[in-house]
Coordinates of C-alpha atoms and ligand atoms in Angstrom, one line a residue:
M1000 CA 32.5 7.7 27.0
E1001 CA 33.7 4.3 25.8
H1002 CA 33.3 3.0 29.3
A1003 CA 30.0 4.7 29.7
R1004 CA 28.7 2.9 26.6
T1005 CA 29.6 -0.5 28.2
V1006 CA 27.4 0.2 31.2
T1007 CA 24.7 2.5 29.9
P1008 CA 22.9 2.4 26.5
G1009 CA 24.6 4.8 24.2
G1010 CA 26.6 6.0 27.2
V1011 CA 23.9 8.5 28.2
N1012 CA 20.9 8.7 30.4
S1013 CA 18.9 10.9 28.1
P1014 CA 19.4 10.5 24.3
V1015 CA 20.2 14.1 23.1
R1016 CA 23.3 14.1 25.3
A1017 CA 24.9 11.5 23.1
F1018 CA 25.6 14.1 20.3
R1019 CA 24.1 11.9 17.7
A1020 CA 22.5 14.8 15.9
V1021 CA 25.8 16.8 15.7
G1022 CA 28.5 14.1 15.7
G1023 CA 31.6 13.9 17.8
T1024 CA 32.0 13.0 21.4
P1025 CA 30.0 14.6 24.2
R1026 CA 31.9 16.4 26.9
F1027 CA 31.8 15.0 30.4
I1028 CA 31.1 17.9 32.7
A1029 CA 32.9 17.7 36.0
S1030 CA 31.7 21.0 37.6
A1031 CA 29.9 24.2 36.9
Q1032 CA 29.9 27.7 38.2
G1033 CA 27.6 30.6 37.2
P1034 CA 27.5 30.5 33.3
W1035 CA 30.5 28.2 33.0
L1036 CA 30.9 24.4 32.6
T1037 CA 34.2 22.7 33.2
D1038 CA 34.8 19.3 31.7
V1039 CA 36.9 16.4 33.1
D1040 CA 39.9 17.6 31.0
G1041 CA 39.7 21.0 32.5
N1042 CA 38.3 22.8 29.5
R1043 CA 35.8 25.6 30.2
Y1044 CA 32.6 26.3 28.2
V1045 CA 30.0 29.1 28.3
D1046 CA 26.9 27.1 29.1
L1047 CA 24.0 27.8 26.7
I1048 CA 22.1 24.6 27.7
C1049 CA 21.6 25.5 31.4
S1050 CA 20.4 21.9 32.0
W1051 CA 17.7 22.6 29.4
G1052 CA 16.3 25.4 31.4
P1053 CA 16.4 24.8 35.1
M1054 CA 19.7 26.7 35.8
I1055 CA 18.0 30.0 35.3
L1056 CA 20.0 31.6 38.1
G1057 CA 23.3 30.0 36.9
H1058 CA 25.2 27.1 38.4
R1059 CA 25.7 27.0 42.2
H1060 CA 23.9 30.2 42.9
P1061 CA 24.7 31.0 46.5
D1062 CA 21.1 31.3 47.7
V1063 CA 20.2 28.0 46.1
L1064 CA 23.3 26.3 47.4
A1065 CA 22.6 27.5 50.9
A1066 CA 18.9 26.4 50.7
V1067 CA 19.9 22.9 49.5
G1068 CA 22.6 22.6 52.1
A1069 CA 20.3 23.6 54.9
A1070 CA 17.6 21.2 53.7
A1071 CA 20.0 18.3 53.3
E1072 CA 21.2 19.0 56.9
R1073 CA 17.7 18.4 58.1
G1074 CA 17.2 15.1 56.2
F1075 CA 17.0 13.9 52.6
S1076 CA 13.5 12.4 52.3
F1077 CA 10.8 11.7 54.9
G1078 CA 7.9 10.0 53.1
T1079 CA 5.6 12.2 55.1
P1080 CA 4.2 15.7 54.6
S1081 CA 6.9 18.4 55.1
E1082 CA 7.0 22.2 55.0
N1083 CA 9.1 22.9 51.9
E1084 CA 6.6 21.2 49.6
V1085 CA 3.8 23.4 50.9
A1086 CA 6.0 26.5 50.5
L1087 CA 6.9 25.6 46.9
A1088 CA 3.2 24.8 46.0
T1089 CA 2.2 28.2 47.5
E1090 CA 4.9 30.0 45.5
I1091 CA 3.7 28.4 42.2
V1092 CA 0.0 28.9 42.9
G1093 CA 0.8 32.6 43.8
R1094 CA 2.5 33.1 40.4
V1095 CA 0.0 31.7 38.0
E1096 CA -3.4 33.2 38.5
P1097 CA -5.7 30.4 37.3
L1098 CA -4.0 27.8 39.6
E1099 CA -5.7 27.0 42.9
Q1100 CA -3.8 23.7 43.6
V1101 CA -0.8 21.9 42.4
R1102 CA 0.5 18.4 43.1
L1103 CA 4.2 17.9 43.1
V1104 CA 5.9 15.1 41.2
S1105 CA 9.5 14.4 40.2
S1106 CA 9.7 15.0 36.4
G1107 CA 7.9 16.8 33.6
T1108 CA 7.0 13.4 32.2
E1109 CA 5.2 12.5 35.4
A1110 CA 3.4 15.8 35.4
T1111 CA 2.0 15.4 31.9
M1112 CA 1.3 11.7 32.4
S1113 CA -0.7 12.5 35.6
A1114 CA -2.5 15.5 34.0
L1115 CA -3.7 13.2 31.1
R1116 CA -4.9 10.7 33.6
L1117 CA -6.7 13.4 35.5
A1118 CA -8.3 14.7 32.3
R1119 CA -9.4 11.3 31.3
G1120 CA -10.8 10.6 34.8
A1121 CA -12.6 14.0 34.8
T1122 CA -14.2 13.6 31.4
G1123 CA -14.7 9.8 31.2
R1124 CA -13.2 10.0 27.7
S1125 CA -10.0 8.5 26.3
K1126 CA -8.7 10.4 23.3
V1127 CA -6.0 13.0 23.5
V1128 CA -5.1 15.7 21.0
K1129 CA -1.5 16.8 20.7
F1130 CA 0.5 18.8 18.2
A1131 CA 3.3 17.5 16.0
G1132 CA 6.7 18.8 17.3
C1133 CA 5.4 19.3 20.8
Y1134 CA 7.3 17.3 23.4
H1135 CA 5.6 16.4 26.6
G1136 CA 8.1 13.9 28.0
H1137 CA 8.2 10.2 27.2
V1138 CA 4.6 9.3 28.1
D1139 CA 3.4 6.5 25.9
A1140 CA 0.4 8.3 24.5
L1141 CA 2.4 11.5 23.9
L1142 CA 5.3 10.0 21.9
A1143 CA 3.0 9.6 18.9
S1144 CA 4.3 11.5 15.9
A1145 CA 2.2 12.9 13.1
G1146 CA 1.3 11.0 10.0
S1147 CA 0.1 12.9 7.0
G1148 CA -3.3 14.3 6.5
L1149 CA -5.5 16.7 8.5
A1150 CA -6.2 14.6 11.6
T1151 CA -4.2 11.5 11.7
F1152 CA -4.5 8.7 14.1
A1153 CA -0.9 8.5 15.0
L1154 CA 1.6 5.7 14.6
P1155 CA 3.7 5.1 17.7
G1156 CA 6.7 7.4 17.7
S1157 CA 8.7 4.8 19.6
A1158 CA 9.0 1.0 19.7
G1159 CA 7.3 -0.4 22.7
V1160 CA 4.3 2.0 22.6
P1161 CA 1.3 -0.2 21.9
A1162 CA -0.8 0.8 18.9
S1163 CA -3.8 0.8 21.3
S1164 CA -2.1 3.6 23.3
A1165 CA -0.9 5.6 20.3
G1166 CA -4.3 5.0 18.7
E1167 CA -5.9 7.2 21.4
T1168 CA -3.8 10.1 20.3
I1169 CA -4.7 12.5 17.6
V1170 CA -1.7 14.5 16.2
L1171 CA -2.4 17.8 14.5
P1172 CA -0.1 20.5 12.9
Y1173 CA 0.6 23.4 15.2
N1174 CA -0.9 26.8 14.5
D1175 CA -3.6 25.3 12.3
V1176 CA -7.1 26.2 13.6
A1177 CA -8.8 24.5 10.6
A1178 CA -7.2 21.2 11.4
L1179 CA -8.3 21.5 15.0
E1180 CA -11.9 22.4 14.1
A1181 CA -12.0 19.4 11.8
A1182 CA -10.6 16.9 14.3
F1183 CA -13.0 18.1 17.0
A1184 CA -15.9 18.0 14.6
E1185 CA -15.2 14.4 13.9
H1186 CA -14.1 13.1 17.3
G1187 CA -15.2 15.8 19.8
E1188 CA -17.3 13.5 21.9
E1189 CA -14.4 11.1 22.5
I1190 CA -11.7 13.7 23.3
A1191 CA -10.7 14.0 26.9
C1192 CA -8.2 16.7 26.5
L1193 CA -5.9 18.7 24.2
I1194 CA -2.3 19.1 25.5
T1195 CA -0.1 21.8 24.0
E1196 CA 3.2 23.3 24.9
A1197 CA 2.2 26.8 26.2
S1198 CA 4.6 28.1 23.6
P1199 CA 6.5 25.3 21.9
G1200 CA 10.2 25.1 22.5
N1201 CA 11.0 21.5 21.7
M1202 CA 11.0 21.9 17.9
G1203 CA 12.9 25.1 18.3
V1204 CA 10.9 28.1 19.5
V1205 CA 7.6 28.3 17.7
P1206 CA 5.3 30.6 19.5
P1207 CA 1.5 30.4 19.0
A1208 CA 0.2 32.7 16.3
P1209 CA -2.0 35.5 17.6
G1210 CA -5.3 34.0 18.7
F1211 CA -4.2 30.4 18.5
T1212 CA -4.2 29.7 22.2
Q1213 CA -7.6 31.4 22.4
A1214 CA -8.9 29.1 19.7
L1215 CA -7.7 26.1 21.6
R1216 CA -9.6 27.3 24.6
R1217 CA -12.8 28.0 22.6
I1218 CA -12.8 24.7 20.7
T1219 CA -12.0 22.4 23.6
R1220 CA -14.7 24.1 25.7
E1221 CA -17.3 23.7 22.9
H1222 CA -16.6 20.0 22.9
G1223 CA -16.4 19.4 26.6
A1224 CA -12.6 18.6 26.5
L1225 CA -10.0 19.9 28.9
L1226 CA -7.1 22.1 27.8
I1227 CA -3.7 21.3 29.3
S1228 CA -1.0 23.9 29.0
D1229 CA 2.4 22.3 29.3
E1230 CA 4.6 24.9 30.8
V1231 CA 7.5 22.5 31.8
M1232 CA 9.9 24.5 29.6
T1233 CA 8.2 28.0 29.5
G1234 CA 7.1 28.0 33.2
F1235 CA 8.9 30.7 35.2
R1236 CA 11.3 31.2 32.2
C1237 CA 9.3 33.2 29.7
S1238 CA 8.1 35.4 32.5
A1239 CA 7.6 35.2 36.3
S1240 CA 4.4 33.4 35.6
G1241 CA 5.5 31.6 32.5
W1242 CA 3.9 31.8 29.1
Y1243 CA 0.6 32.5 30.8
G1244 CA 2.2 35.7 32.1
V1245 CA 3.2 36.7 28.6
E1246 CA 0.0 36.0 26.7
G1247 CA -2.7 35.6 29.4
P1248 CA -5.2 36.2 30.9
Y1249 CA -7.4 35.1 28.0
D1250 CA -11.0 36.5 27.5
E1251 CA -11.9 33.0 26.5
G1252 CA -10.8 31.6 29.9
A1253 CA -7.7 29.9 31.2
P1254 CA -6.4 26.4 30.5
D1255 CA -7.9 23.8 32.8
L1256 CA -4.6 22.2 33.8
F1257 CA -1.0 23.4 33.7
T1258 CA 2.2 21.3 34.0
F1259 CA 5.6 22.6 35.3
G1260 CA 9.1 21.3 35.7
K1261 CA 12.6 22.5 34.8
V1262 CA 13.0 25.9 36.4
M1263 CA 10.7 25.1 39.4
G1264 CA 13.2 22.3 40.5
G1265 CA 16.2 24.6 40.3
G1266 CA 18.3 21.7 38.9
F1267 CA 16.7 19.0 41.1
P1268 CA 14.0 16.5 40.3
A1269 CA 10.8 18.5 41.0
A1270 CA 7.8 19.1 38.7
A1271 CA 4.1 19.8 39.2
F1272 CA 0.7 19.8 37.6
G1273 CA -2.2 21.9 38.8
G1274 CA -5.5 23.7 38.1
R1275 CA -8.8 24.5 39.8
A1276 CA -9.4 23.0 43.2
E1277 CA -12.6 21.3 42.0
L1278 CA -10.6 19.5 39.2
M1279 CA -7.6 18.7 41.4
G1280 CA -9.9 17.3 44.0
L1281 CA -10.5 14.3 41.7
L1282 CA -7.0 13.1 42.7
S1283 CA -6.3 10.5 45.4
P1284 CA -6.8 10.6 48.3
D1285 CA -9.9 12.8 47.9
G1286 CA -11.0 11.5 44.5
P1287 CA -10.9 8.4 42.3
V1288 CA -7.9 9.3 40.1
Y1289 CA -4.8 7.6 41.5
Q1290 CA -1.5 9.3 41.6
A1291 CA 1.5 9.0 44.0
G1292 CA 5.3 9.2 44.3
T1293 CA 7.9 8.1 46.9
L1294 CA 10.1 11.1 46.2
S1295 CA 7.2 13.6 45.3
G1296 CA 7.8 16.9 47.1
N1297 CA 11.3 15.8 48.2
P1298 CA 12.5 18.3 50.8
V1299 CA 15.9 19.0 49.2
A1300 CA 14.4 19.3 45.7
T1301 CA 11.7 21.6 46.8
A1302 CA 14.2 23.8 48.8
A1303 CA 16.2 24.2 45.6
G1304 CA 13.0 25.0 43.6
L1305 CA 11.8 27.5 46.1
A1306 CA 15.1 29.3 46.4
T1307 CA 15.3 29.4 42.6
L1308 CA 11.8 30.8 42.1
R1309 CA 12.4 33.4 44.8
G1310 CA 15.6 34.4 43.1
C1311 CA 13.7 35.0 39.8
T1312 CA 13.2 38.7 40.4
P1313 CA 12.1 41.3 37.8
Q1314 CA 15.8 42.2 37.4
V1315 CA 16.6 38.6 36.6
Y1316 CA 14.0 38.5 33.8
D1317 CA 15.3 41.9 32.5
H1318 CA 18.8 40.4 32.5
L1319 CA 17.7 37.2 30.7
D1320 CA 16.0 39.4 28.1
R1321 CA 19.0 41.6 27.5
V1322 CA 21.5 38.7 27.3
A1323 CA 19.3 36.6 25.1
H1324 CA 18.8 39.6 22.7
T1325 CA 22.5 40.4 22.7
I1326 CA 23.4 36.8 21.8
A1327 CA 20.6 36.3 19.3
D1328 CA 21.3 39.6 17.5
A1329 CA 25.0 38.7 17.3
A1330 CA 24.2 35.2 15.9
H1331 CA 21.9 36.8 13.3
D1332 CA 24.6 39.3 12.3
A1333 CA 27.3 36.6 12.1
L1334 CA 25.1 34.2 10.1
S1335 CA 24.0 37.0 7.8
A1336 CA 27.6 38.1 7.2
A1337 CA 28.5 34.5 6.4
G1338 CA 25.5 34.1 4.1
V1339 CA 23.9 31.3 6.1
P1340 CA 20.1 31.1 5.8
H1341 CA 18.6 31.3 9.3
T1342 CA 15.6 32.6 11.3
V1343 CA 15.6 33.6 15.0
Q1344 CA 12.3 33.1 16.8
W1345 CA 11.2 34.2 20.3
A1346 CA 8.9 33.4 23.2
G1347 CA 9.6 35.9 25.9
S1348 CA 13.4 35.7 26.5
M1349 CA 13.5 32.2 25.1
F1350 CA 14.8 31.9 21.6
S1351 CA 16.2 29.5 19.0
V1352 CA 17.9 29.8 15.7
F1353 CA 16.6 27.8 12.8
F1354 CA 19.0 27.1 10.0
R1355 CA 16.5 28.0 7.2
E1356 CA 14.9 31.1 5.8
G1357 CA 11.3 32.1 6.6
E1358 CA 9.0 31.9 9.6
V1359 CA 8.6 28.5 11.3
R1360 CA 4.9 28.0 12.3
A1361 CA 4.8 24.2 12.7
Y1362 CA 7.0 21.1 12.9
D1363 CA 7.1 20.6 9.1
D1364 CA 8.7 24.0 8.7
A1365 CA 11.1 23.3 11.6
K1366 CA 12.2 20.0 10.0
D1367 CA 13.0 21.8 6.8
Q1368 CA 16.3 23.2 7.9
D1369 CA 20.0 22.6 7.2
T1370 CA 20.9 20.5 10.2
E1371 CA 24.3 19.8 8.7
A1372 CA 25.1 23.5 8.7
F1373 CA 23.9 23.6 12.4
S1374 CA 26.3 20.7 13.2
R1375 CA 29.3 22.6 11.7
F1376 CA 28.2 25.7 13.6
F1377 CA 27.8 23.7 16.9
Q1378 CA 31.2 22.0 16.6
A1379 CA 32.9 25.3 15.9
M1380 CA 31.2 26.9 18.9
L1381 CA 32.3 24.0 21.1
D1382 CA 35.9 24.2 19.8
Q1383 CA 35.8 27.8 20.9
G1384 CA 34.4 27.1 24.4
V1385 CA 30.7 27.7 23.9
H1386 CA 28.4 24.7 24.6
L1387 CA 25.1 25.0 22.7
P1388 CA 22.4 22.4 22.9
P1389 CA 23.5 19.6 20.6
S1390 CA 20.5 19.8 18.3
A1391 CA 19.1 22.3 15.8
F1392 CA 15.6 21.7 17.4
E1393 CA 16.4 23.2 20.8
A1394 CA 16.2 26.6 22.4
W1395 CA 19.4 28.3 23.5
F1396 CA 19.2 28.9 27.3
V1397 CA 20.8 31.8 29.2
S1398 CA 20.9 32.5 32.9
A1399 CA 21.0 35.4 35.3
S1400 CA 24.7 34.6 35.7
H1401 CA 25.7 35.2 32.1
D1402 CA 27.8 38.2 32.6
D1403 CA 29.9 40.4 30.2
E1404 CA 32.8 37.9 30.2
A1405 CA 30.5 35.0 29.2
V1406 CA 28.6 37.0 26.6
E1407 CA 31.8 38.4 25.1
A1408 CA 33.1 34.8 24.8
V1409 CA 30.0 33.9 22.9
L1410 CA 30.1 37.0 20.6
A1411 CA 33.8 36.3 19.8
A1412 CA 33.0 32.7 18.8
L1413 CA 30.0 33.4 16.6
P1414 CA 31.6 34.8 13.4
I1415 CA 34.0 31.9 13.1
A1416 CA 31.2 29.4 13.8
A1417 CA 29.0 31.1 11.2
R1418 CA 31.8 30.8 8.6
A1419 CA 32.1 27.1 9.5
A1420 CA 28.3 26.7 9.1
S1421 CA 28.5 28.3 5.6
G1422 CA 31.1 25.6 4.7
S1423 CA 33.7 28.3 3.7
G1424 CA 36.3 27.4 6.3
G1425 CA 36.3 28.8 9.8
T1426 CA 37.4 25.6 11.5
I1427 CA 40.0 26.3 14.1
Ligands
PLP378 C1 11.3 18.8 29.3 C2 9.9 18.8 29.0 C3 9.0 17.8 29.4 C4 9.6 16.5 30.1 O1 10.1 16.8 31.4 P1 11.2 15.7 32.0 O2 11.5 16.3 33.3 O3 12.3 15.7 31.1 O4 10.4 14.5 32.1 C5 7.7 17.9 29.2 N1 7.2 18.9 28.5 C6 7.9 19.9 28.1 C7 7.3 21.1 27.4 C8 9.3 19.9 28.3 O5 10.1 20.8 27.7

């Protein structure tokens, strides 16, 4: 890590990996198999990060490994059309009913950035509405964080984002229809689109209240704005067709655009955005909205994605559900026994544990938790060989490969970690 810090800012290529929220030194992972990570010192951990979602089948799944190997044998990148990308697009379009076309890109950030441009191109408007606590990648306009008040013109959430860019973004509290009505009443004519996580998972898991997604559809349509459902995290994880498969179809109509990433790349850089053919037809080369990528639809990445999606059978989703509930129930029991305030929330088989009491409906609730208790909990789990996401604001991810041995290891670690969280000992 010391050497990494000399050649890379903070020693990491994505900030959360640096353990700043929990303290201590990140583990350097040398290899992984199924539900297990092995670090460079030879220690094993049950993996509850799963690369933040993509490793839904577990590490080095034989079918994915074979598909990647076969694709790599044929060549790494062509810069021409190739068959795997069409097969992956077909698989995605076949799973999410409102989709007619998708374009493949290389990261979730690129997907949301491109979807915004398409929405602005389609409407000729510039403003974007997002929700506080929803993460859509590091797109300038989407890094804006909420100020106070009902509808706040956001301050940039990062240095280097021009005020002019953040000024086009309106940030609203999640699950608050009144705030949404007010913002659209005031700025409706200027709003190109509303982007939301289909079911937010980047402030911890905060599902939409009943009717909220439907209200988004109704209000955006009334004002001629597009609705973008960001399924980068939920896509093909919450169900075979993502959050849309859990909550949709909607009487009010489907979102106009969807974004995907994570699971659909199977651990490789592949992501997508898509919608109706008439809207997607506005993209280059058919239409005026430019969008491109040297590695878009990469043959190895798309082979991994396709093998992963094909491996996501109904049995896999049943297994994810069972394992997630077993772990979440045990975490709840252990934290209760140790007297640690907490709340478990769900979106399909995706869940997270907030270190506070009471329902979390929006970012302000999520921020109001005992992150120090989480840090103690996290470190005690790590000491016992369970690698949680190193932040209290993240979902815990499981995979089809989490078997009895891995689950038992998690269950054995939880009571000790819960006592550590409570501050009454438990360090080992
Ligand atoms: C991870 C994530 C992104 C960004 O994807 P990257 O591949 O990290 O750029 C966007 N939206 C959501 C909902 C995500 O969870």
